Amino acid sequence: MKPLNEYKKIVILTGAGISAESGISTFRDSQGLWEQHKIEDVATPEAFEKDPLLVWKFYSMRRLQAAKAKPNLAHLALIQFAKAHPDVHLITQNVDALHLRADTTHSLPPICMHGSLHESSCSNCGIVYLDDYAYFNELGDYAPQETELCDSTQRSHQHYLHHYNLEYRNFIPLSPCCKVMIRPHIVWFGEMPQHMEKIYHQISHCDLFVSIGTSGVVYPAASFLAGAKAAGAHTVCLNKEPIPQAAFIDEFIEGSATDIVPRFFRI
Ligand code: NAD
């Protein structure tokens, strides 16, 4: 492999493994149960239809867990690298906002293909709201301004942590637009990931593709290594264990993210 600074366009894909050492459980490591729930009971559109309150409570727990976690050395190493390299792009399957929180200088805005724990949307028309709305509207002491919608980056971490602790609640608010249940703005199993056109464009134009902490079994992200390889990129996988896409990986580096990511991206 060439030195990193000789690659023109670098695309990085991250999965749950990069946040594992921040204390956020991956799905694959949990033997079919995710925080004691079967995935089909909490992370599918059918689950929300059947038992919306169970799904809402599951995501309330995950919001609080993510808000309490801190970005680790792997998240920080990607930001340091992006500051020194002109053309790096980050695609993440994670919904925990740790990439955003690591990026205080706005050097590496992530494309969040599976949504964000900090946003909710109207289950009828899809308009996206900051979770502040979901938590505060019922109390009658918070109403989002038009400009605040969809811009979770303007919210500080302290803001979230403070309010999730205070208002860790078990109700499902109604959306202000259609007056129907609001839902977590998360791409559930069986739903279409977000920003796919932009993602495919990035992948087909990169000359280095690096996959970090993802099991390679959740599609379409699982096809990105093959796509990058077909586009002529050098492909690297950093993970705790081998993944099924071996045929499309030029270089596999095994280990824990906080160890191997800073070593790989040191400049
Ligand atoms: P996954 O759980 O399927 O796989 C995680 C991978 O990371 C595994 O291959 C595992 O070996 C590896 N891993 C675990 N700990 C690691 C470490 N310390 N260092 C390096 N690698 C490590 O996760 P996925 O591939 O991202 O797909 C699961 C889906 O679940 C995604 O859609 C994702 O959005 C969602 N999810 C997100 C989060 C999060 O936001 N942090 C957490 C769990 C699941």
PDB file of C-alpha atoms and ligand atoms in Angstrom:
ATOM      1  CA  MET A   1       0.000   0.000   0.000  1.00  0.00           C
ATOM      2  CA  LYS A   2       1.179   3.543  -0.826  1.00  0.00           C
ATOM      3  CA  PRO A   3       1.689   6.104   1.969  1.00  0.00           C
ATOM      4  CA  LEU A   4      -1.725   7.539   2.947  1.00  0.00           C
ATOM      5  CA  ASN A   5      -0.945  11.053   1.717  1.00  0.00           C
ATOM      6  CA  GLU A   6      -0.500   9.738  -1.822  1.00  0.00           C
ATOM      7  CA  TYR A   7      -4.165   8.758  -2.080  1.00  0.00           C
ATOM      8  CA  LYS A   8      -6.315  11.488  -3.612  1.00  0.00           C
ATOM      9  CA  LYS A   9      -9.789  10.625  -2.338  1.00  0.00           C
ATOM     10  CA  ILE A  10     -10.316   8.501   0.751  1.00  0.00           C
ATOM     11  CA  VAL A  11     -13.674   7.110   1.843  1.00  0.00           C
ATOM     12  CA  ILE A  12     -14.099   5.644   5.335  1.00  0.00           C
ATOM     13  CA  LEU A  13     -17.040   3.469   6.388  1.00  0.00           C
ATOM     14  CA  THR A  14     -17.650   2.897  10.095  1.00  0.00           C
ATOM     15  CA  GLY A  15     -19.924   0.536  11.992  1.00  0.00           C
ATOM     16  CA  ALA A  16     -20.792  -0.238  15.595  1.00  0.00           C
ATOM     17  CA  GLY A  17     -17.297  -1.642  16.310  1.00  0.00           C
ATOM     18  CA  ILE A  18     -15.718   1.828  16.335  1.00  0.00           C
ATOM     19  CA  SER A  19     -17.972   2.857  19.234  1.00  0.00           C
ATOM     20  CA  ALA A  20     -17.690  -0.416  21.189  1.00  0.00           C
ATOM     21  CA  GLU A  21     -14.835   0.852  23.369  1.00  0.00           C
ATOM     22  CA  SER A  22     -16.890   3.950  24.180  1.00  0.00           C
ATOM     23  CA  GLY A  23     -19.268   1.541  25.924  1.00  0.00           C
ATOM     24  CA  ILE A  24     -21.976   1.295  23.251  1.00  0.00           C
ATOM     25  CA  SER A  25     -22.935  -2.303  22.549  1.00  0.00           C
ATOM     26  CA  THR A  26     -22.653  -3.576  19.001  1.00  0.00           C
ATOM     27  CA  PHE A  27     -25.477  -5.646  17.669  1.00  0.00           C
ATOM     28  CA  ARG A  28     -23.403  -8.565  16.400  1.00  0.00           C
ATOM     29  CA  ASP A  29     -21.565  -9.136  19.685  1.00  0.00           C
ATOM     30  CA  SER A  30     -24.757  -9.645  21.633  1.00  0.00           C
ATOM     31  CA  GLN A  31     -25.721 -13.169  20.554  1.00  0.00           C
ATOM     32  CA  GLY A  32     -28.914 -12.225  18.765  1.00  0.00           C
ATOM     33  CA  LEU A  33     -30.216  -9.995  21.548  1.00  0.00           C
ATOM     34  CA  TRP A  34     -29.716  -6.244  21.544  1.00  0.00           C
ATOM     35  CA  GLU A  35     -29.884  -4.838  25.059  1.00  0.00           C
ATOM     36  CA  GLN A  36     -32.052  -7.861  25.999  1.00  0.00           C
ATOM     37  CA  HIS A  37     -34.408  -7.394  23.025  1.00  0.00           C
ATOM     38  CA  LYS A  38     -34.856  -9.371  19.847  1.00  0.00           C
ATOM     39  CA  ILE A  39     -33.996  -7.095  16.937  1.00  0.00           C
ATOM     40  CA  GLU A  40     -37.363  -7.723  15.275  1.00  0.00           C
ATOM     41  CA  ASP A  41     -39.162  -6.499  18.427  1.00  0.00           C
ATOM     42  CA  VAL A  42     -37.472  -3.090  18.521  1.00  0.00           C
ATOM     43  CA  ALA A  43     -35.852  -2.136  15.217  1.00  0.00           C
ATOM     44  CA  THR A  44     -38.365  -2.758  12.440  1.00  0.00           C
ATOM     45  CA  PRO A  45     -41.375  -0.769  11.150  1.00  0.00           C
ATOM     46  CA  GLU A  46     -43.551  -3.768  12.090  1.00  0.00           C
ATOM     47  CA  ALA A  47     -42.326  -3.598  15.689  1.00  0.00           C
ATOM     48  CA  PHE A  48     -43.288   0.088  15.909  1.00  0.00           C
ATOM     49  CA  GLU A  49     -46.720  -0.707  14.536  1.00  0.00           C
ATOM     50  CA  LYS A  50     -47.225  -3.568  16.985  1.00  0.00           C
ATOM     51  CA  ASP A  51     -45.806  -2.022  20.154  1.00  0.00           C
ATOM     52  CA  PRO A  52     -44.758   1.613  19.647  1.00  0.00           C
ATOM     53  CA  LEU A  53     -44.152   2.241  23.349  1.00  0.00           C
ATOM     54  CA  LEU A  54     -41.692  -0.667  23.649  1.00  0.00           C
ATOM     55  CA  VAL A  55     -39.780   0.677  20.639  1.00  0.00           C
ATOM     56  CA  TRP A  56     -39.842   4.245  22.015  1.00  0.00           C
ATOM     57  CA  LYS A  57     -38.547   3.081  25.411  1.00  0.00           C
ATOM     58  CA  PHE A  58     -35.767   1.080  23.724  1.00  0.00           C
ATOM     59  CA  TYR A  59     -34.656   4.195  21.843  1.00  0.00           C
ATOM     60  CA  SER A  60     -34.971   6.372  24.961  1.00  0.00           C
ATOM     61  CA  MET A  61     -32.540   3.976  26.651  1.00  0.00           C
ATOM     62  CA  ARG A  62     -30.185   4.108  23.638  1.00  0.00           C
ATOM     63  CA  ARG A  63     -30.314   7.941  23.517  1.00  0.00           C
ATOM     64  CA  LEU A  64     -29.270   8.142  27.123  1.00  0.00           C
ATOM     65  CA  GLN A  65     -26.546   5.487  26.649  1.00  0.00           C
ATOM     66  CA  ALA A  66     -25.134   7.368  23.632  1.00  0.00           C
ATOM     67  CA  ALA A  67     -25.309  10.734  25.381  1.00  0.00           C
ATOM     68  CA  LYS A  68     -23.326   9.364  28.342  1.00  0.00           C
ATOM     69  CA  ALA A  69     -20.639   7.788  26.126  1.00  0.00           C
ATOM     70  CA  LYS A  70     -17.571   9.705  24.968  1.00  0.00           C
ATOM     71  CA  PRO A  71     -15.811   9.612  21.580  1.00  0.00           C
ATOM     72  CA  ASN A  72     -12.749   7.347  21.822  1.00  0.00           C
ATOM     73  CA  LEU A  73      -9.236   7.429  20.316  1.00  0.00           C
ATOM     74  CA  ALA A  74     -10.480   5.893  17.063  1.00  0.00           C
ATOM     75  CA  HIS A  75     -13.129   8.609  16.492  1.00  0.00           C
ATOM     76  CA  LEU A  76     -10.533  11.266  17.330  1.00  0.00           C
ATOM     77  CA  ALA A  77      -7.865   9.768  15.040  1.00  0.00           C
ATOM     78  CA  LEU A  78     -10.188  10.089  12.027  1.00  0.00           C
ATOM     79  CA  ILE A  79     -10.719  13.798  12.764  1.00  0.00           C
ATOM     80  CA  GLN A  80      -6.978  14.418  13.151  1.00  0.00           C
ATOM     81  CA  PHE A  81      -6.358  12.667   9.858  1.00  0.00           C
ATOM     82  CA  ALA A  82      -9.086  14.621   8.029  1.00  0.00           C
ATOM     83  CA  LYS A  83      -7.568  17.913   9.195  1.00  0.00           C
ATOM     84  CA  ALA A  84      -4.372  17.044   7.342  1.00  0.00           C
ATOM     85  CA  HIS A  85      -5.844  15.408   4.261  1.00  0.00           C
ATOM     86  CA  PRO A  86      -7.873  17.457   1.765  1.00  0.00           C
ATOM     87  CA  ASP A  87     -10.278  14.810   0.473  1.00  0.00           C
ATOM     88  CA  VAL A  88     -11.554  12.415   3.162  1.00  0.00           C
ATOM     89  CA  HIS A  89     -15.197  11.378   3.459  1.00  0.00           C
ATOM     90  CA  LEU A  90     -16.894   9.528   6.290  1.00  0.00           C
ATOM     91  CA  ILE A  91     -19.928   7.291   5.924  1.00  0.00           C
ATOM     92  CA  THR A  92     -21.264   5.842   9.148  1.00  0.00           C
ATOM     93  CA  GLN A  93     -23.879   3.241   9.971  1.00  0.00           C
ATOM     94  CA  ASN A  94     -23.801   4.451  13.561  1.00  0.00           C
ATOM     95  CA  VAL A  95     -26.581   6.513  15.065  1.00  0.00           C
ATOM     96  CA  ASP A  96     -24.750   7.466  18.265  1.00  0.00           C
ATOM     97  CA  ALA A  97     -23.409  10.891  17.114  1.00  0.00           C
ATOM     98  CA  LEU A  98     -19.908  10.095  18.472  1.00  0.00           C
ATOM     99  CA  HIS A  99     -18.276  11.082  15.156  1.00  0.00           C
ATOM    100  CA  LEU A 100     -20.022  14.450  15.326  1.00  0.00           C
ATOM    101  CA  ARG A 101     -19.055  14.980  18.944  1.00  0.00           C
ATOM    102  CA  ALA A 102     -15.421  14.138  18.199  1.00  0.00           C
ATOM    103  CA  ASP A 103     -15.422  16.705  15.399  1.00  0.00           C
ATOM    104  CA  THR A 104     -15.321  20.014  17.242  1.00  0.00           C
ATOM    105  CA  THR A 105     -13.634  21.697  14.262  1.00  0.00           C
ATOM    106  CA  HIS A 106     -16.150  20.406  11.684  1.00  0.00           C
ATOM    107  CA  SER A 107     -13.353  18.728   9.728  1.00  0.00           C
ATOM    108  CA  LEU A 108     -15.152  15.481   8.878  1.00  0.00           C
ATOM    109  CA  PRO A 109     -18.955  15.747   8.696  1.00  0.00           C
ATOM    110  CA  PRO A 110     -20.310  12.166   8.679  1.00  0.00           C
ATOM    111  CA  ILE A 111     -22.916  10.917   6.234  1.00  0.00           C
ATOM    112  CA  CYS A 112     -25.270   9.162   8.676  1.00  0.00           C
ATOM    113  CA  MET A 113     -26.864   6.532   6.467  1.00  0.00           C
ATOM    114  CA  HIS A 114     -28.933   4.986   9.282  1.00  0.00           C
ATOM    115  CA  GLY A 115     -30.196   8.210  10.873  1.00  0.00           C
ATOM    116  CA  SER A 116     -29.488   9.645  14.309  1.00  0.00           C
ATOM    117  CA  LEU A 117     -30.551   8.942  17.869  1.00  0.00           C
ATOM    118  CA  HIS A 118     -30.889  12.711  18.340  1.00  0.00           C
ATOM    119  CA  GLU A 119     -33.654  13.130  15.816  1.00  0.00           C
ATOM    120  CA  SER A 120     -37.257  11.963  15.481  1.00  0.00           C
ATOM    121  CA  SER A 121     -39.663  12.176  12.584  1.00  0.00           C
ATOM    122  CA  CYS A 122     -43.385  12.337  11.958  1.00  0.00           C
ATOM    123  CA  SER A 123     -44.604   8.792  11.293  1.00  0.00           C
ATOM    124  CA  ASN A 124     -46.975  10.151   8.659  1.00  0.00           C
ATOM    125  CA  CYS A 125     -45.159  12.775   6.563  1.00  0.00           C
ATOM    126  CA  GLY A 126     -41.539  12.160   7.636  1.00  0.00           C
ATOM    127  CA  ILE A 127     -40.641  15.723   8.729  1.00  0.00           C
ATOM    128  CA  VAL A 128     -37.586  15.496  10.982  1.00  0.00           C
ATOM    129  CA  TYR A 129     -37.407  17.065  14.449  1.00  0.00           C
ATOM    130  CA  LEU A 130     -34.676  17.363  16.990  1.00  0.00           C
ATOM    131  CA  ASP A 131     -35.368  15.074  19.922  1.00  0.00           C
ATOM    132  CA  ASP A 132     -35.721  18.156  22.046  1.00  0.00           C
ATOM    133  CA  TYR A 133     -39.167  18.433  20.570  1.00  0.00           C
ATOM    134  CA  ALA A 134     -40.098  14.891  21.510  1.00  0.00           C
ATOM    135  CA  TYR A 135     -38.952  15.359  25.062  1.00  0.00           C
ATOM    136  CA  PHE A 136     -40.147  18.865  25.771  1.00  0.00           C
ATOM    137  CA  ASN A 137     -43.273  19.493  23.830  1.00  0.00           C
ATOM    138  CA  GLU A 138     -45.380  17.397  26.170  1.00  0.00           C
ATOM    139  CA  LEU A 139     -44.122  19.530  29.033  1.00  0.00           C
ATOM    140  CA  GLY A 140     -45.214  22.639  27.184  1.00  0.00           C
ATOM    141  CA  ASP A 141     -41.943  24.432  27.819  1.00  0.00           C
ATOM    142  CA  TYR A 142     -40.187  23.927  24.527  1.00  0.00           C
ATOM    143  CA  ALA A 143     -41.240  24.558  20.954  1.00  0.00           C
ATOM    144  CA  PRO A 144     -38.679  24.255  18.160  1.00  0.00           C
ATOM    145  CA  GLN A 145     -38.159  27.188  15.830  1.00  0.00           C
ATOM    146  CA  GLU A 146     -38.254  26.507  12.117  1.00  0.00           C
ATOM    147  CA  THR A 147     -34.471  27.019  11.835  1.00  0.00           C
ATOM    148  CA  GLU A 148     -33.753  24.476  14.548  1.00  0.00           C
ATOM    149  CA  LEU A 149     -35.342  21.574  12.732  1.00  0.00           C
ATOM    150  CA  CYS A 150     -32.923  18.984  11.384  1.00  0.00           C
ATOM    151  CA  ASP A 151     -29.827  20.727  12.724  1.00  0.00           C
ATOM    152  CA  SER A 152     -28.654  18.600  15.591  1.00  0.00           C
ATOM    153  CA  THR A 153     -25.078  19.863  15.141  1.00  0.00           C
ATOM    154  CA  GLN A 154     -26.128  23.162  16.712  1.00  0.00           C
ATOM    155  CA  ARG A 155     -26.912  21.406  19.978  1.00  0.00           C
ATOM    156  CA  SER A 156     -24.173  20.913  22.480  1.00  0.00           C
ATOM    157  CA  HIS A 157     -23.539  17.568  24.069  1.00  0.00           C
ATOM    158  CA  GLN A 158     -24.171  18.998  27.529  1.00  0.00           C
ATOM    159  CA  HIS A 159     -27.564  20.104  26.358  1.00  0.00           C
ATOM    160  CA  TYR A 160     -28.503  16.542  25.398  1.00  0.00           C
ATOM    161  CA  LEU A 161     -27.048  14.865  28.436  1.00  0.00           C
ATOM    162  CA  HIS A 162     -28.685  17.299  30.825  1.00  0.00           C
ATOM    163  CA  HIS A 163     -32.097  16.909  29.287  1.00  0.00           C
ATOM    164  CA  TYR A 164     -31.975  13.170  28.670  1.00  0.00           C
ATOM    165  CA  ASN A 165     -31.195  12.677  32.324  1.00  0.00           C
ATOM    166  CA  LEU A 166     -33.941  15.008  33.393  1.00  0.00           C
ATOM    167  CA  GLU A 167     -36.544  14.048  30.864  1.00  0.00           C
ATOM    168  CA  TYR A 168     -35.950  10.364  30.313  1.00  0.00           C
ATOM    169  CA  ARG A 169     -39.550   9.717  29.581  1.00  0.00           C
ATOM    170  CA  ASN A 170     -41.862   6.982  28.476  1.00  0.00           C
ATOM    171  CA  PHE A 171     -44.439   8.723  26.366  1.00  0.00           C
ATOM    172  CA  ILE A 172     -44.668   9.080  22.612  1.00  0.00           C
ATOM    173  CA  PRO A 173     -45.354  12.694  21.670  1.00  0.00           C
ATOM    174  CA  LEU A 174     -47.539  13.630  18.711  1.00  0.00           C
ATOM    175  CA  SER A 175     -45.899  15.322  15.742  1.00  0.00           C
ATOM    176  CA  PRO A 176     -46.747  19.030  15.430  1.00  0.00           C
ATOM    177  CA  CYS A 177     -47.358  18.666  11.675  1.00  0.00           C
ATOM    178  CA  CYS A 178     -49.815  15.743  11.345  1.00  0.00           C
ATOM    179  CA  LYS A 179     -50.685  15.109  15.015  1.00  0.00           C
ATOM    180  CA  VAL A 180     -49.671  11.473  14.798  1.00  0.00           C
ATOM    181  CA  MET A 181     -47.015   9.543  16.752  1.00  0.00           C
ATOM    182  CA  ILE A 182     -43.472  10.719  16.327  1.00  0.00           C
ATOM    183  CA  ARG A 183     -40.871   7.956  15.696  1.00  0.00           C
ATOM    184  CA  PRO A 184     -37.103   7.663  16.150  1.00  0.00           C
ATOM    185  CA  HIS A 185     -35.397   9.010  12.994  1.00  0.00           C
ATOM    186  CA  ILE A 186     -33.541   5.742  12.568  1.00  0.00           C
ATOM    187  CA  VAL A 187     -33.416   3.538   9.493  1.00  0.00           C
ATOM    188  CA  TRP A 188     -34.889   0.274  10.722  1.00  0.00           C
ATOM    189  CA  PHE A 189     -34.293  -3.159   9.257  1.00  0.00           C
ATOM    190  CA  GLY A 190     -36.349  -3.348   6.059  1.00  0.00           C
ATOM    191  CA  GLU A 191     -36.178   0.431   5.406  1.00  0.00           C
ATOM    192  CA  MET A 192     -34.139   2.338   2.812  1.00  0.00           C
ATOM    193  CA  PRO A 193     -30.922   3.929   4.136  1.00  0.00           C
ATOM    194  CA  GLN A 194     -30.448   7.672   3.678  1.00  0.00           C
ATOM    195  CA  HIS A 195     -28.140   9.611   1.277  1.00  0.00           C
ATOM    196  CA  MET A 196     -27.497   6.586  -0.955  1.00  0.00           C
ATOM    197  CA  GLU A 197     -26.910   8.602  -4.136  1.00  0.00           C
ATOM    198  CA  LYS A 198     -24.207  10.678  -2.461  1.00  0.00           C
ATOM    199  CA  ILE A 199     -22.664   7.559  -0.916  1.00  0.00           C
ATOM    200  CA  TYR A 200     -22.450   5.657  -4.194  1.00  0.00           C
ATOM    201  CA  HIS A 201     -20.907   8.717  -5.826  1.00  0.00           C
ATOM    202  CA  GLN A 202     -18.199   8.913  -3.135  1.00  0.00           C
ATOM    203  CA  ILE A 203     -17.453   5.192  -3.333  1.00  0.00           C
ATOM    204  CA  SER A 204     -17.191   5.117  -7.100  1.00  0.00           C
ATOM    205  CA  HIS A 205     -14.697   8.017  -7.098  1.00  0.00           C
ATOM    206  CA  CYS A 206     -12.354   7.023  -4.267  1.00  0.00           C
ATOM    207  CA  ASP A 207      -8.889   5.508  -4.607  1.00  0.00           C
ATOM    208  CA  LEU A 208      -8.732   4.270  -0.991  1.00  0.00           C
ATOM    209  CA  PHE A 209     -11.657   2.724   0.892  1.00  0.00           C
ATOM    210  CA  VAL A 210     -11.322   1.881   4.585  1.00  0.00           C
ATOM    211  CA  SER A 211     -13.965  -0.144   6.438  1.00  0.00           C
ATOM    212  CA  ILE A 212     -13.813   0.056  10.255  1.00  0.00           C
ATOM    213  CA  GLY A 213     -15.699  -1.947  12.890  1.00  0.00           C
ATOM    214  CA  THR A 214     -18.483  -3.297  10.746  1.00  0.00           C
ATOM    215  CA  SER A 215     -19.517  -6.923  10.468  1.00  0.00           C
ATOM    216  CA  GLY A 216     -20.214  -6.779   6.733  1.00  0.00           C
ATOM    217  CA  VAL A 217     -23.588  -8.473   7.065  1.00  0.00           C
ATOM    218  CA  VAL A 218     -25.964  -5.486   7.038  1.00  0.00           C
ATOM    219  CA  TYR A 219     -26.824  -4.373   3.483  1.00  0.00           C
ATOM    220  CA  PRO A 220     -26.368  -2.134   1.583  1.00  0.00           C
ATOM    221  CA  ALA A 221     -23.260  -1.116   3.596  1.00  0.00           C
ATOM    222  CA  ALA A 222     -22.001  -4.698   3.251  1.00  0.00           C
ATOM    223  CA  SER A 223     -21.685  -4.137  -0.525  1.00  0.00           C
ATOM    224  CA  PHE A 224     -19.524  -0.997  -0.298  1.00  0.00           C
ATOM    225  CA  LEU A 225     -16.194  -2.882  -0.199  1.00  0.00           C
ATOM    226  CA  ALA A 226     -17.105  -4.687  -3.422  1.00  0.00           C
ATOM    227  CA  GLY A 227     -18.226  -1.380  -4.981  1.00  0.00           C
ATOM    228  CA  ALA A 228     -14.988   0.381  -4.059  1.00  0.00           C
ATOM    229  CA  LYS A 229     -12.918  -2.532  -5.353  1.00  0.00           C
ATOM    230  CA  ALA A 230     -14.846  -2.522  -8.654  1.00  0.00           C
ATOM    231  CA  ALA A 231     -14.129   1.216  -8.941  1.00  0.00           C
ATOM    232  CA  GLY A 232     -10.401   0.473  -8.685  1.00  0.00           C
ATOM    233  CA  ALA A 233      -9.805   1.598  -5.084  1.00  0.00           C
ATOM    234  CA  HIS A 234      -7.335   0.018  -2.703  1.00  0.00           C
ATOM    235  CA  THR A 235      -9.495  -1.534   0.054  1.00  0.00           C
ATOM    236  CA  VAL A 236      -8.617  -1.930   3.711  1.00  0.00           C
ATOM    237  CA  CYS A 237     -10.620  -3.478   6.551  1.00  0.00           C
ATOM    238  CA  LEU A 238      -9.903  -2.720  10.215  1.00  0.00           C
ATOM    239  CA  ASN A 239     -11.921  -4.993  12.495  1.00  0.00           C
ATOM    240  CA  LYS A 240     -11.742  -7.163  15.586  1.00  0.00           C
ATOM    241  CA  GLU A 241     -12.424 -10.266  13.501  1.00  0.00           C
ATOM    242  CA  PRO A 242     -12.509 -11.268   9.808  1.00  0.00           C
ATOM    243  CA  ILE A 243     -15.638 -10.331   7.857  1.00  0.00           C
ATOM    244  CA  PRO A 244     -17.298 -12.150   4.924  1.00  0.00           C
ATOM    245  CA  GLN A 245     -16.026  -9.782   2.170  1.00  0.00           C
ATOM    246  CA  ALA A 246     -12.476 -11.216   2.124  1.00  0.00           C
ATOM    247  CA  ALA A 247     -12.477 -11.373  -1.703  1.00  0.00           C
ATOM    248  CA  PHE A 248     -12.798  -7.574  -1.900  1.00  0.00           C
ATOM    249  CA  ILE A 249     -10.279  -6.659   0.818  1.00  0.00           C
ATOM    250  CA  ASP A 250      -6.677  -5.887  -0.179  1.00  0.00           C
ATOM    251  CA  GLU A 251      -5.494  -5.488   3.387  1.00  0.00           C
ATOM    252  CA  PHE A 252      -7.063  -6.750   6.611  1.00  0.00           C
ATOM    253  CA  ILE A 253      -5.847  -5.409   9.963  1.00  0.00           C
ATOM    254  CA  GLU A 254      -7.180  -7.251  12.992  1.00  0.00           C
ATOM    255  CA  GLY A 255      -7.506  -5.603  16.399  1.00  0.00           C
ATOM    256  CA  SER A 256      -9.438  -3.206  18.590  1.00  0.00           C
ATOM    257  CA  ALA A 257     -10.451   0.075  17.013  1.00  0.00           C
ATOM    258  CA  THR A 258      -8.762   2.318  19.600  1.00  0.00           C
ATOM    259  CA  ASP A 259      -5.492   0.536  18.894  1.00  0.00           C
ATOM    260  CA  ILE A 260      -5.480  -0.075  15.138  1.00  0.00           C
ATOM    261  CA  VAL A 261      -7.313   3.041  13.876  1.00  0.00           C
ATOM    262  CA  PRO A 262      -4.890   5.625  15.359  1.00  0.00           C
ATOM    263  CA  ARG A 263      -1.952   3.500  14.140  1.00  0.00           C
ATOM    264  CA  PHE A 264      -3.339   3.167  10.626  1.00  0.00           C
ATOM    265  CA  PHE A 265      -4.197   6.876  10.259  1.00  0.00           C
ATOM    266  CA  ARG A 266      -1.122   8.342  11.893  1.00  0.00           C
ATOM    267  CA  ILE A 267       0.351  10.997   9.626  1.00  0.00           C
TER     268      ILE A 267
HETATM  269  P1  NAD B   1     -22.328  -5.098  13.970  1.00  0.00           P
HETATM  270  O1  NAD B   1     -22.722  -5.113  15.395  1.00  0.00           O
HETATM  271  O2  NAD B   1     -23.038  -5.962  13.012  1.00  0.00           O
HETATM  272  O3  NAD B   1     -20.778  -5.471  13.852  1.00  0.00           O
HETATM  273  C1  NAD B   1     -19.804  -4.857  14.628  1.00  0.00           C
HETATM  274  C2  NAD B   1     -18.436  -5.332  14.156  1.00  0.00           C
HETATM  275  O4  NAD B   1     -17.463  -4.620  14.904  1.00  0.00           O
HETATM  276  C3  NAD B   1     -18.196  -6.823  14.364  1.00  0.00           C
HETATM  277  O5  NAD B   1     -17.629  -7.382  13.201  1.00  0.00           O
HETATM  278  C4  NAD B   1     -17.184  -6.864  15.528  1.00  0.00           C
HETATM  279  O6  NAD B   1     -16.248  -7.896  15.392  1.00  0.00           O
HETATM  280  C5  NAD B   1     -16.495  -5.536  15.378  1.00  0.00           C
HETATM  281  N1  NAD B   1     -16.012  -5.008  16.644  1.00  0.00           N
HETATM  282  C6  NAD B   1     -16.572  -5.122  17.869  1.00  0.00           C
HETATM  283  N2  NAD B   1     -15.830  -4.479  18.791  1.00  0.00           N
HETATM  284  C7  NAD B   1     -14.781  -3.929  18.106  1.00  0.00           C
HETATM  285  C8  NAD B   1     -13.680  -3.143  18.505  1.00  0.00           C
HETATM  286  N3  NAD B   1     -13.488  -2.759  19.770  1.00  0.00           N
HETATM  287  N4  NAD B   1     -12.787  -2.760  17.547  1.00  0.00           N
HETATM  288  C9  NAD B   1     -12.947  -3.125  16.253  1.00  0.00           C
HETATM  289  N5  NAD B   1     -13.992  -3.879  15.830  1.00  0.00           N
HETATM  290  C10 NAD B   1     -14.893  -4.264  16.746  1.00  0.00           C
HETATM  291  O7  NAD B   1     -22.397  -3.588  13.521  1.00  0.00           O
HETATM  292  P2  NAD B   1     -22.609  -2.972  12.084  1.00  0.00           P
HETATM  293  O8  NAD B   1     -21.820  -3.725  11.080  1.00  0.00           O
HETATM  294  O9  NAD B   1     -22.372  -1.515  12.261  1.00  0.00           O
HETATM  295  O10 NAD B   1     -24.156  -3.229  11.717  1.00  0.00           O
HETATM  296  C11 NAD B   1     -25.188  -3.300  12.669  1.00  0.00           C
HETATM  297  C12 NAD B   1     -26.298  -2.280  12.555  1.00  0.00           C
HETATM  298  O11 NAD B   1     -26.662  -1.888  13.884  1.00  0.00           O
HETATM  299  C13 NAD B   1     -25.956  -1.011  11.834  1.00  0.00           C
HETATM  300  O12 NAD B   1     -27.059  -0.726  11.074  1.00  0.00           O
HETATM  301  C14 NAD B   1     -25.815   0.075  12.907  1.00  0.00           C
HETATM  302  O13 NAD B   1     -26.491   1.250  12.521  1.00  0.00           O
HETATM  303  C15 NAD B   1     -26.565  -0.471  14.089  1.00  0.00           C
HETATM  304  N6  NAD B   1     -25.864  -0.199  15.374  1.00  0.00           N
HETATM  305  C16 NAD B   1     -25.332   1.029  15.644  1.00  0.00           C
HETATM  306  C17 NAD B   1     -24.677   1.252  16.853  1.00  0.00           C
HETATM  307  C18 NAD B   1     -24.088   2.629  17.123  1.00  0.00           C
HETATM  308  O14 NAD B   1     -24.598   3.632  16.648  1.00  0.00           O
HETATM  309  N7  NAD B   1     -23.006   2.697  17.890  1.00  0.00           N
HETATM  310  C19 NAD B   1     -24.570   0.240  17.781  1.00  0.00           C
HETATM  311  C20 NAD B   1     -25.136  -1.018  17.482  1.00  0.00           C
HETATM  312  C21 NAD B   1     -25.774  -1.217  16.254  1.00  0.00           C
END
